Tab-separated table of C-alpha atoms and ligand atoms in Angstrom:
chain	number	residue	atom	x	y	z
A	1	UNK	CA	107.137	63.005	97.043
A	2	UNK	CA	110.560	63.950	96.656
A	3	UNK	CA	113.033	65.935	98.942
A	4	UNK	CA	116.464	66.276	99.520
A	5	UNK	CA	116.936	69.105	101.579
A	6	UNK	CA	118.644	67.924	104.661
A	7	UNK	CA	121.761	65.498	105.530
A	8	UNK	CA	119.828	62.212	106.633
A	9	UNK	CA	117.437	62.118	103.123
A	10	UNK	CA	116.985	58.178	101.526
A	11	UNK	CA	120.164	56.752	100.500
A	12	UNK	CA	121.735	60.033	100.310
A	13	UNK	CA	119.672	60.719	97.239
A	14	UNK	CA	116.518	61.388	98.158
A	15	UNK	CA	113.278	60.765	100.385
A	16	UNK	CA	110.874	59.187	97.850
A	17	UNK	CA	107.929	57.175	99.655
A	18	UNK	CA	108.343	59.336	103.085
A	19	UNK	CA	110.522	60.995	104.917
A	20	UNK	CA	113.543	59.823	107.233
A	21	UNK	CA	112.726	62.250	109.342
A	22	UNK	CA	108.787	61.525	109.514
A	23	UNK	CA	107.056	63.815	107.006
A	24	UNK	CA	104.773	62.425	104.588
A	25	UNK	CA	103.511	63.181	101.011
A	26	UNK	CA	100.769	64.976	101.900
A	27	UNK	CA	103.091	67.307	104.396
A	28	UNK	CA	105.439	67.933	101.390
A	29	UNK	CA	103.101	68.924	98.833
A	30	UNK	CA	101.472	71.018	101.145
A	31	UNK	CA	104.934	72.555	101.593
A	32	UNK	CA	105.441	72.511	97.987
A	33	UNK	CA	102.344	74.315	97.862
A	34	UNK	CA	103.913	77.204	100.073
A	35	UNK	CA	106.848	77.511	98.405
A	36	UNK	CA	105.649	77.962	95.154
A	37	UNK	CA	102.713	80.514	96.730
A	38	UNK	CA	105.743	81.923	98.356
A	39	UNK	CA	107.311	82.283	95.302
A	40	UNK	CA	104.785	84.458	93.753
A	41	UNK	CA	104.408	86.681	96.733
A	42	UNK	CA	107.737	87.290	96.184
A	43	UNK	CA	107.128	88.541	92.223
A	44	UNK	CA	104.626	90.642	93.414
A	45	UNK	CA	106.840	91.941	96.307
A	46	UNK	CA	109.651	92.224	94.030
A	47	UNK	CA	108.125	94.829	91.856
A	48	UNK	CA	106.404	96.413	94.369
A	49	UNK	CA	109.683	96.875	96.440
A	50	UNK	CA	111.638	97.972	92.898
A	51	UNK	CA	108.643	100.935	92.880
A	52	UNK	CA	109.275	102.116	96.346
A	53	UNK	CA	106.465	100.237	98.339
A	54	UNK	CA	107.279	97.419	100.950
A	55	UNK	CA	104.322	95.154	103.322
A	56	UNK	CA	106.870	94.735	107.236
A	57	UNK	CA	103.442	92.230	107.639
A	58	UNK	CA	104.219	89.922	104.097
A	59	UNK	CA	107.478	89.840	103.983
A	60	UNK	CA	107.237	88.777	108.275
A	61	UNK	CA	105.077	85.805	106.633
A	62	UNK	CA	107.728	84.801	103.974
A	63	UNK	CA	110.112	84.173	106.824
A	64	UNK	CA	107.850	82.564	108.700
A	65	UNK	CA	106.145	80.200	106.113
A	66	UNK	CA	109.735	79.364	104.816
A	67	UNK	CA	110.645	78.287	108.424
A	68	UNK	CA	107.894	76.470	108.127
A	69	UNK	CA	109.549	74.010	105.857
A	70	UNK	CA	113.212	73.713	107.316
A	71	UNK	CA	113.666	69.568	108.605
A	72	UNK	CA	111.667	68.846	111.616
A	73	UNK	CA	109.935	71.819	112.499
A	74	UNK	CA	106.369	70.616	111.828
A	75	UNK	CA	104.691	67.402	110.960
A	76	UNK	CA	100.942	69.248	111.726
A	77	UNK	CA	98.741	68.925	108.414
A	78	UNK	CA	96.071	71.310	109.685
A	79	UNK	CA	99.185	74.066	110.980
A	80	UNK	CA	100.549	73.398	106.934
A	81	UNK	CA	96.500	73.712	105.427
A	82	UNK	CA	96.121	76.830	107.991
A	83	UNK	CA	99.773	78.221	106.449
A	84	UNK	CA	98.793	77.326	102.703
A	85	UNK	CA	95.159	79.980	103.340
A	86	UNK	CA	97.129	82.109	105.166
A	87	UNK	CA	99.867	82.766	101.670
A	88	UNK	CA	96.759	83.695	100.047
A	89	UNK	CA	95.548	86.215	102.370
A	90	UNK	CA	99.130	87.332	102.548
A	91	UNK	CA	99.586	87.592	98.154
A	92	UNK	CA	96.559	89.610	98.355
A	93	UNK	CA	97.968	92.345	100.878
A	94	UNK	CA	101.083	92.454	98.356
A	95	UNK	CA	99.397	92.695	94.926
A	96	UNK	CA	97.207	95.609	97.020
A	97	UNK	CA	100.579	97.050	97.473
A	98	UNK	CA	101.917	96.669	93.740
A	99	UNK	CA	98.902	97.953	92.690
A	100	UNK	CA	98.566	100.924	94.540
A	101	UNK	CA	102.052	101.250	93.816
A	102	UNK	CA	101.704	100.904	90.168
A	103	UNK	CA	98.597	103.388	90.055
A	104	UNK	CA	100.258	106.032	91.965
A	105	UNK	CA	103.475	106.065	89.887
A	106	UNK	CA	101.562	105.776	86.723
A	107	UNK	CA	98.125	106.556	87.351
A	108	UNK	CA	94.654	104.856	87.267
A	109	UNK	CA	94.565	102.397	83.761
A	110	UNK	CA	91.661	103.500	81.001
A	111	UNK	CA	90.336	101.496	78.525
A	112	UNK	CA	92.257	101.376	75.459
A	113	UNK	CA	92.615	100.207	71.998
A	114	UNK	CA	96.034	99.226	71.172
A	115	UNK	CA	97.268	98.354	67.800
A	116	UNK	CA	98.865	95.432	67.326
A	117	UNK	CA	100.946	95.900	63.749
A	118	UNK	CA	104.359	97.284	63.438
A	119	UNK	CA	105.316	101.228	62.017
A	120	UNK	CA	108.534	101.681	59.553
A	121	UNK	CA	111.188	102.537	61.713
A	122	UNK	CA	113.564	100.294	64.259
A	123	UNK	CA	111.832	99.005	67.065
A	124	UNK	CA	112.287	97.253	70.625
A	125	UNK	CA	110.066	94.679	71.547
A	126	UNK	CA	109.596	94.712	75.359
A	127	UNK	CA	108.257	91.645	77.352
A	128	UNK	CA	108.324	90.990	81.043
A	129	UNK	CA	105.581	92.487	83.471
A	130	UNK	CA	108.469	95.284	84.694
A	131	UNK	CA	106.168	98.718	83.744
A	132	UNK	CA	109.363	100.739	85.437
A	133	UNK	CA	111.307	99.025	83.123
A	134	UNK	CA	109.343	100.191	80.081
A	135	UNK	CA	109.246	104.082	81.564
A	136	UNK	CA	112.849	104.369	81.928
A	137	UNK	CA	113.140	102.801	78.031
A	138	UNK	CA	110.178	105.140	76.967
A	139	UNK	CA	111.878	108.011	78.148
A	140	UNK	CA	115.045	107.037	77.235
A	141	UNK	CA	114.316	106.440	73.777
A	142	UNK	CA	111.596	109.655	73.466
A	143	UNK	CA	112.463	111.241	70.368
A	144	UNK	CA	115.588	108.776	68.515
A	145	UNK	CA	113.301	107.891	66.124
A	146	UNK	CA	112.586	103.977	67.673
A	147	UNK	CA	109.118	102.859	68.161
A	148	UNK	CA	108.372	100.696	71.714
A	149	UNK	CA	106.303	98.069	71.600
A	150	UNK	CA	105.126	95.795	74.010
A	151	UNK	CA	104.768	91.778	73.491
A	152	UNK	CA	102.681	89.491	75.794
A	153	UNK	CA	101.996	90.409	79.771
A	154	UNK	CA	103.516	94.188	78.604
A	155	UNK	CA	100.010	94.724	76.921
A	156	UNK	CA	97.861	96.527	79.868
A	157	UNK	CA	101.018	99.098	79.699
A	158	UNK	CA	99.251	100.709	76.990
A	159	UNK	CA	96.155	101.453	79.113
A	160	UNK	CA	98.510	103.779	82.530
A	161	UNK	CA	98.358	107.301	81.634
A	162	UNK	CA	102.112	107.617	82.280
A	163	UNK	CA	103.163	105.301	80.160
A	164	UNK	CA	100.175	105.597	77.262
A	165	UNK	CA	101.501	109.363	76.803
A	166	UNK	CA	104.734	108.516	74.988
A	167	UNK	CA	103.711	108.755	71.502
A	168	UNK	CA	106.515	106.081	70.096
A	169	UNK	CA	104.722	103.560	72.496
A	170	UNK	CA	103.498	102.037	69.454
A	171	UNK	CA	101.783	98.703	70.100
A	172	UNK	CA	101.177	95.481	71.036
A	173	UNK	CA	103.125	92.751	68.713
A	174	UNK	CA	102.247	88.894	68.896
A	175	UNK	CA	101.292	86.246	71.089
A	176	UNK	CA	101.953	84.548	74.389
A	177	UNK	CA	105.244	84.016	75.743
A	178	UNK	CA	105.585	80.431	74.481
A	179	UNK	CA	105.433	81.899	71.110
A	180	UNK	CA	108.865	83.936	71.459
A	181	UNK	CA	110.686	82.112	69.627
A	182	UNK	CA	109.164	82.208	66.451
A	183	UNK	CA	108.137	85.665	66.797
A	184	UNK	CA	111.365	87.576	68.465
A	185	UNK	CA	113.001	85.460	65.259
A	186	UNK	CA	110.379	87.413	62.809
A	187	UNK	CA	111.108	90.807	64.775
A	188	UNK	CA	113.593	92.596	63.339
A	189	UNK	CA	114.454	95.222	66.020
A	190	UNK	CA	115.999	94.677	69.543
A	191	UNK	CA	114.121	92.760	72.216
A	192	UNK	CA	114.261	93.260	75.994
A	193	UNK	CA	113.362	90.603	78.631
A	194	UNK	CA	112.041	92.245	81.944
A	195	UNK	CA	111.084	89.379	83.964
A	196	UNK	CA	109.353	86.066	83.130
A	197	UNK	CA	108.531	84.556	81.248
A	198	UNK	CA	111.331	84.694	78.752
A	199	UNK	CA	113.056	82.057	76.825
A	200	UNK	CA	116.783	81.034	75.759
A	201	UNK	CA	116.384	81.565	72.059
A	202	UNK	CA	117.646	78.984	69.332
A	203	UNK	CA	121.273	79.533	68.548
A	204	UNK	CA	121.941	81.691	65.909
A	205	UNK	CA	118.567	83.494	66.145
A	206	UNK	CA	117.995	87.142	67.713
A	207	UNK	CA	120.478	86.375	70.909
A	208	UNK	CA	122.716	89.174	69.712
A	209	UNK	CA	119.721	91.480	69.673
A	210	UNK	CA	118.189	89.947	72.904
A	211	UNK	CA	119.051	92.252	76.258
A	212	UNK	CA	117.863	91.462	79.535
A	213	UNK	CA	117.113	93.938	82.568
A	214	UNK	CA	117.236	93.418	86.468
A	215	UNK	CA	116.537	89.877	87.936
A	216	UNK	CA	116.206	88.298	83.716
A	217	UNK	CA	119.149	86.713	82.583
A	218	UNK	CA	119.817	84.618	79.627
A	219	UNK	CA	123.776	83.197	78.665
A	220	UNK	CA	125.585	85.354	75.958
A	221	UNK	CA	122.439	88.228	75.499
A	222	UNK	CA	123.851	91.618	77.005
A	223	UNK	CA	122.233	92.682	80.339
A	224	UNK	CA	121.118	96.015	80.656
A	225	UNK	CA	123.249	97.914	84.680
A	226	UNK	CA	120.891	100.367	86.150
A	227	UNK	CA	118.372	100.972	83.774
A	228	UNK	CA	120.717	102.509	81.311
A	229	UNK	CA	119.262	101.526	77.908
A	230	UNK	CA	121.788	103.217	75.633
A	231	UNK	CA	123.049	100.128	74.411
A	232	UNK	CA	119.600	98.658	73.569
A	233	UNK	CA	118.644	101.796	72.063
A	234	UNK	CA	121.405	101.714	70.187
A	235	UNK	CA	121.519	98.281	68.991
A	236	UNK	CA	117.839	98.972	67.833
A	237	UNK	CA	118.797	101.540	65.856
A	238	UNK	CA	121.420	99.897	63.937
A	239	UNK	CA	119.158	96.733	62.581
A	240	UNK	CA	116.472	96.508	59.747
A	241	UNK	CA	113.433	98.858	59.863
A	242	UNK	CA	110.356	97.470	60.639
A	243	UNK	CA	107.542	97.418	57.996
A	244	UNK	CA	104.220	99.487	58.264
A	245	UNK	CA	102.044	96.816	58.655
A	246	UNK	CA	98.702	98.025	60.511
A	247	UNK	CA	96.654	95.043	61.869
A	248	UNK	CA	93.873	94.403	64.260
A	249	UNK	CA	93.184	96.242	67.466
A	250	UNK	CA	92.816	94.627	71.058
A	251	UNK	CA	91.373	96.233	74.324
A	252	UNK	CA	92.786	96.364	77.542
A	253	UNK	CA	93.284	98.349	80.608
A	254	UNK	CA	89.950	97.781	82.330
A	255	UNK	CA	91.180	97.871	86.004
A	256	UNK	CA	88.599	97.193	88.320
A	257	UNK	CA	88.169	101.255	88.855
A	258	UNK	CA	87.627	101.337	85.183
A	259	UNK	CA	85.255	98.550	85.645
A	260	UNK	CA	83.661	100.075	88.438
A	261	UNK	CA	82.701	103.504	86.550
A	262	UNK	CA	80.406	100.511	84.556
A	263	UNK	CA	78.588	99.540	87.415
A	264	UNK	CA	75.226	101.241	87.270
A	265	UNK	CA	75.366	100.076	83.577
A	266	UNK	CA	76.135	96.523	84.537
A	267	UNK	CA	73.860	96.240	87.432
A	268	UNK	CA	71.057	97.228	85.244
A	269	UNK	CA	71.987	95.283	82.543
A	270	UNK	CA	71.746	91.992	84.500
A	271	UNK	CA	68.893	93.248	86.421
A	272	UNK	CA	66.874	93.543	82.971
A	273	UNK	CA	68.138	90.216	82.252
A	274	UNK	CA	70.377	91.173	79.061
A	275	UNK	CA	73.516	89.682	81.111
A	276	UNK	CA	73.126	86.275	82.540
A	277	UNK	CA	76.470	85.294	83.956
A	278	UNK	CA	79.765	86.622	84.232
A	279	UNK	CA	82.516	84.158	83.268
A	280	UNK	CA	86.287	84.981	84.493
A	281	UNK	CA	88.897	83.143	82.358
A	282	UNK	CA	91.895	83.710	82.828
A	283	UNK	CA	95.599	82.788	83.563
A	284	UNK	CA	98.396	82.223	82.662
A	285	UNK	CA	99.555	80.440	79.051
A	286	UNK	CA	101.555	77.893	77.830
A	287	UNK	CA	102.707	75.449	75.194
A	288	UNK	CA	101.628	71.726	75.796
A	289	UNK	CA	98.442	70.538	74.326
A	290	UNK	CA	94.926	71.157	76.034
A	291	UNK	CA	95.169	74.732	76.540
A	292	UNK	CA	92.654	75.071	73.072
A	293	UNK	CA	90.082	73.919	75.697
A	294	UNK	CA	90.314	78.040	77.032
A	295	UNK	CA	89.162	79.519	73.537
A	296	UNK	CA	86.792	77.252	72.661
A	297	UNK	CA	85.349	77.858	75.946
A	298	UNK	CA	85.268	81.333	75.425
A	299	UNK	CA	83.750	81.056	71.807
A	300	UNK	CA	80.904	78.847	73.457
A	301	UNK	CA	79.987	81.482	75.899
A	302	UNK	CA	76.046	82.557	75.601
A	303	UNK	CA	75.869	86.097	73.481
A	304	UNK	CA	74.173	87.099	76.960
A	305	UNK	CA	77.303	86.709	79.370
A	306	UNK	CA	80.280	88.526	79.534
A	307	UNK	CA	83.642	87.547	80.324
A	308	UNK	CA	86.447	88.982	81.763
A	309	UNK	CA	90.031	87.877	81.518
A	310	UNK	CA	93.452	88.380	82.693
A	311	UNK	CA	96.957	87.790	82.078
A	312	UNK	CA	98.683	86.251	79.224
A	313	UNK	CA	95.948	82.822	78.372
A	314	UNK	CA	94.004	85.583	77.038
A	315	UNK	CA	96.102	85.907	73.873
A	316	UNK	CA	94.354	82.737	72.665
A	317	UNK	CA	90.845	84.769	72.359
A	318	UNK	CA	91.264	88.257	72.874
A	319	UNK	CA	91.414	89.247	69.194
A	320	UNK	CA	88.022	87.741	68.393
A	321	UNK	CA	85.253	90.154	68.077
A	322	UNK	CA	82.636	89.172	70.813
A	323	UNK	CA	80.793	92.130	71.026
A	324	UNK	CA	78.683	94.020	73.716
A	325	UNK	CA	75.744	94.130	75.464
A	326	UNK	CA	73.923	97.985	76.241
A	327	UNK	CA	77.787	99.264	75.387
A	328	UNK	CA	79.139	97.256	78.041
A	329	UNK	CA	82.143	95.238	75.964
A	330	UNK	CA	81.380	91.298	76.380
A	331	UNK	CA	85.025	90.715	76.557
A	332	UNK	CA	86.642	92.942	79.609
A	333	UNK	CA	90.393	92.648	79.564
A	334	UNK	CA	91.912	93.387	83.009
A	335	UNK	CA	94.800	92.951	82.526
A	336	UNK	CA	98.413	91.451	83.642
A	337	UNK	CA	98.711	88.326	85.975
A	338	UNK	CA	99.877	91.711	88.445
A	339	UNK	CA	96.113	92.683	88.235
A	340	UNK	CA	94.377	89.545	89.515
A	341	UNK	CA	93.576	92.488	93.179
A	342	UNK	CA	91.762	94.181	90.402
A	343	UNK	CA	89.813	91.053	89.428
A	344	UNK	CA	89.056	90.131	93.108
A	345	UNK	CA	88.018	93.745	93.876
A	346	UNK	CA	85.124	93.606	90.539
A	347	UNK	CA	84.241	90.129	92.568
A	348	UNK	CA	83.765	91.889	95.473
A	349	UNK	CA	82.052	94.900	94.246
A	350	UNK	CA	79.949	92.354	92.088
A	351	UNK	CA	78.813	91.066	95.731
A	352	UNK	CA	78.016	94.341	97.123
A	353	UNK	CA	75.998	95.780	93.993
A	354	UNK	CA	74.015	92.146	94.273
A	355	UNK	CA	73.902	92.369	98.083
A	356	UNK	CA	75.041	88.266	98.262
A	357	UNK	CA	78.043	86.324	99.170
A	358	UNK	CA	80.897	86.168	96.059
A	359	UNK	CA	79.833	82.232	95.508
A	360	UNK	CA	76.230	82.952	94.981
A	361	UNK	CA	76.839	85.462	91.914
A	362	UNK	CA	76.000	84.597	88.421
A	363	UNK	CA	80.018	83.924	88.594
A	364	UNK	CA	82.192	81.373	87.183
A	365	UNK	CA	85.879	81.070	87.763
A	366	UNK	CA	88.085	79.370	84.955
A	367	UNK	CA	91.540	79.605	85.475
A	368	UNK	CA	94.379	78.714	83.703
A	369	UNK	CA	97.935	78.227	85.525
A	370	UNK	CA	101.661	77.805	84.398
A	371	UNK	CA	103.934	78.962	86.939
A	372	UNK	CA	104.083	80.152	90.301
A	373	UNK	CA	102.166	83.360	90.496
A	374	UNK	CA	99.029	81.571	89.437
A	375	UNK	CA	99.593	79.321	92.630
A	376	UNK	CA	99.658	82.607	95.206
A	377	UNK	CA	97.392	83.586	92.925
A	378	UNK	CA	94.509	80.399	93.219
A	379	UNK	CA	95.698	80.761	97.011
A	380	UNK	CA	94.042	84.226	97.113
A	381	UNK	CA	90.582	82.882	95.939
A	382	UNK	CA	90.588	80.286	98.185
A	383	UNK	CA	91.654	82.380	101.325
A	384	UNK	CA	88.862	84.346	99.939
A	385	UNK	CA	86.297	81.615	100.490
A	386	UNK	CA	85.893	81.186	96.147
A	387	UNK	CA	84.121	78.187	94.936
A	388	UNK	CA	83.707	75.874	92.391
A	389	UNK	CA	86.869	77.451	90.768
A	390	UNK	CA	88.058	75.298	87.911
A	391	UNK	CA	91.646	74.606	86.632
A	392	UNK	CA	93.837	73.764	84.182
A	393	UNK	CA	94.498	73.061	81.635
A	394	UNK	CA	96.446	69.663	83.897
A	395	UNK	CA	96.316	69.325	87.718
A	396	UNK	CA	99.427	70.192	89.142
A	397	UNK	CA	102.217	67.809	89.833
A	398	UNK	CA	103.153	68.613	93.045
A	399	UNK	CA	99.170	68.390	94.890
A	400	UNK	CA	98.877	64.665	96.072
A	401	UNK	CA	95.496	62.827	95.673
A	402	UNK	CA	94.502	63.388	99.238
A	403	UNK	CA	95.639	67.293	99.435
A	404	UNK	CA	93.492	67.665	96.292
A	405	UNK	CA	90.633	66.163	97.887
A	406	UNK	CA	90.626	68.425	101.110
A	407	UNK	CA	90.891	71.271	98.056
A	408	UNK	CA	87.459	69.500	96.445
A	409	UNK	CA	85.842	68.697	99.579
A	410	UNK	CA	86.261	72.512	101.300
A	411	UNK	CA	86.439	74.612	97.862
A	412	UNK	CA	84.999	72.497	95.630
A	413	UNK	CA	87.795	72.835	93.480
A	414	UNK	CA	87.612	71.466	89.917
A	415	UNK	CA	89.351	70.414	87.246
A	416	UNK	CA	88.931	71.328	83.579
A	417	UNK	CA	86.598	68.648	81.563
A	418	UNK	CA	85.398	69.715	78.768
A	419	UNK	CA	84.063	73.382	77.651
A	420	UNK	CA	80.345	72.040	76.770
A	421	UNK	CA	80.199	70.279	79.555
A	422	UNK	CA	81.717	72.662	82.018
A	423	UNK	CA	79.796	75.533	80.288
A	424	UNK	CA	76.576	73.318	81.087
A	425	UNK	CA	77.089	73.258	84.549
A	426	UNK	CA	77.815	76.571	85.212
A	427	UNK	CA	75.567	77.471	83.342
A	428	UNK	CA	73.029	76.053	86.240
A	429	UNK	CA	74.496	78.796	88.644
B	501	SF4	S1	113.613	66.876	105.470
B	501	SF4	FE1	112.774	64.821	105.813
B	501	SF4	S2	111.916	64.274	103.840
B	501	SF4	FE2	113.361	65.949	103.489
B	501	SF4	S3	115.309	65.015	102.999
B	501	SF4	FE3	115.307	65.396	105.183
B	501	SF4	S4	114.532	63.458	106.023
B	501	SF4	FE4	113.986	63.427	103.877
B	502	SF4	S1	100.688	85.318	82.910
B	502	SF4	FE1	101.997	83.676	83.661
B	502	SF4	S2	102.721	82.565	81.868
B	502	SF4	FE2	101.968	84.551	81.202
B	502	SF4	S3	103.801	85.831	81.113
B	502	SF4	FE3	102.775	86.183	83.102
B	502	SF4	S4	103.801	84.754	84.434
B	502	SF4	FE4	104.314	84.062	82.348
């Protein structure tokens, strides 16, 4: 453990082995746990509250559950296990909000192909998970000649009728986050961070064509004041063209109504035995070693099970062609790490079309975390009652041995092995 939050901590350095004032390991990392589901309640909230829509109930709980963790106020381990559920139920009232939020301001996703080369012209490269950021560019920039495009979480942008309308919304251009480096280098237009996950670039690379926009910062790249763009529009404008180079499409955009207009086609399907089990892997991405264990997964998945993903791990498979079953796709993007509600509400409706609980569907949950949203996020599933979820690609840091057992032993939480052997045993399901 490690904390140093209050006057009497360990040598005036830290507590270490346990607390001065009492609290043990298993206490903190519970509290650790909070703070970081707290923290991705608060991304959620964030851009909910930036669109106009607030939860007086979540953001009662943030206050609360932060309280929670102030010196001496509780010692309880069931009252911190009980608080821990309780973020979950509470990040799923607050991505209902950003989603109903995000589909009244820019309507229901669709399906969509979205190209994934470059046009000749100057460009911005957008990346971030801010889609008000990306309207007030796309109008901004309508008609001065400079093409949008969208890199990494940005991709389900493409699939919101309010945003999929401007015709200079142009595509989709590389990888993953922890690719930016190499790829904002290769870019030759202007680049604008939204939210996370962006990263300092090298020196003397694109930071004097790197801007960044409401709560993204980044020392000596300009930040956009009130969603005023005219510099970045302007700075695109004035640097190299980008080449016509037309490359592979990708899908996205199936939010769970989409999904749901597929329902009588999937029910059937399965019910005819064509689909055998439905496989959700998804996450977040990220650059140490391991994370290959999430494609080859994927590739090993039976031609007679679909799988549906969401948020930026996907970038490792999504451009490989895996087909579909009765014209149902076999790969069904949802979209951003802001539309796990609509992968929990396809769980649900899964349940209902099936008539059984979510853990006895032909169902299996592989997820992939980085950062904090996929904690509020894993939360969720548990306050849900989800089972047998694995993760990965490490265990994290900050869950002792014993929390993680109470996680196994009332979840049956796993971690990653490896994909034939995981695939095996869910397979059995
Ligand atoms: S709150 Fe407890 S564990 Fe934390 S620094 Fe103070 S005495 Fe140490
Ligand atoms: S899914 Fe996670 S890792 Fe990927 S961009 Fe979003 S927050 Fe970052």
């Amino acid at each position: 453990m490690f904390c140093y939050q209050c006057e009497q901590t360990a040598g005036g350095s830290g507590c270490t082995k346990m607390g001065v004032c009492g609290k043990n390991e298993d206490i903190q990392s519970l509290q650790d746990i909070l703070l970081y589901g707290l923290k991705g309640i608060a991304a959620y909230g964030f851009h909910a509250r930036e669109l106009g829509a607030v939860s007086e109930e979540v953001d009662a709980f943030m206050h609360e559950a932060l309280f929670k963790t102030v010196t001496n106020v509780s010692f309880d381990l069931n009252q911190h296990i009980a608080a821990v559920l309780k973020c979950g139920e509470m990040n799923l009232k607050i991505m209902e909000v950003l989603d109903k939020a995000h589909t009244q301001r820019f309507g229901y996703p669709v399906p969509v192909e979205v190209e994934t080369g470059t046009r000749t012209g100057p460009g911005i490269l957008v990346t971030g998970h801010d889609l008000l950021d990306l309207y007030e560019l796309l109008k901004q920039s309508e008609g001065t000649g400079v093409n949008i495009y969208t890199h990494s979480e940005m991709l389900p942008a493409h699939s919101y009728p309010e945003l999929k309308k401007f015709k200079h919304l142009a595509g989709n251009y590389g990888g993953a986050w922890q690719e930016q480096k190499k790829e904002f280098k290769e870019f030759s237009g202007a680049i604008l961070a939204t939210t996370n996950c962006v990263l300092i670039p090298p020196d003397n690379t694109y930071l004097d064509r790197l801007f960044t926009v409401g709560i993204t910062g980044v020392p000596g790249a300009a930040h956009i004041q009130g969603r005023d763009f005219t510099a970045l529009i302007k700075k695109a404008r004035s640097l190299p063209a980008l080449p016509e180079a037309p490359a592979k499409k990708i899908m996205t955009g199936f939010h769970h109504t989409a999904i749901l207009g597929l329902a009588d086609k999937i029910v059937a399907a399965v019910k005819a035995g064509k689909i055998k089990h439905f496989f959700l892997i998804g996450g977040c991405d990220g650059a140490k070693p391991g994370r290959n264990y999430y494609t080859e997964l994927a590739e090993k998945v039976p031609a007679d099970c679909v799988i549906l993903t969401l948020a930026c791990g996907k970038y490792r498979f999504n451009k490989l062609d895996f087909g579909s079953i009765d014209g149902i796709p076999r790969l069904i993007d949802i979209g951003q790490c802001n539309n796990a509600y609509s992968a929990v509400q396809v769980a649900l409706a899964l349940s209902k079309a099936f008539n059984c609980g979510v853990n006895d569907l032909p169902l299996s949950l592989v997820l992939s975390w980085f950062e904090q949203k996929a904690v509020a996020i894993l939360l969720t599933l548990l306050h849900l009652g989800m089972k047998g979820i694995r993760i990965g690609p490490t265990p994290p840091a900050f869950i002792t041995p014993n929390v993680l057992k109470v996680l196994q032993d009332t979840f049956d939480l796993k971690l990653i092995t490896t994909p034939d052997k995981d695939l095996a045993q869910m397979l059995k399901k």
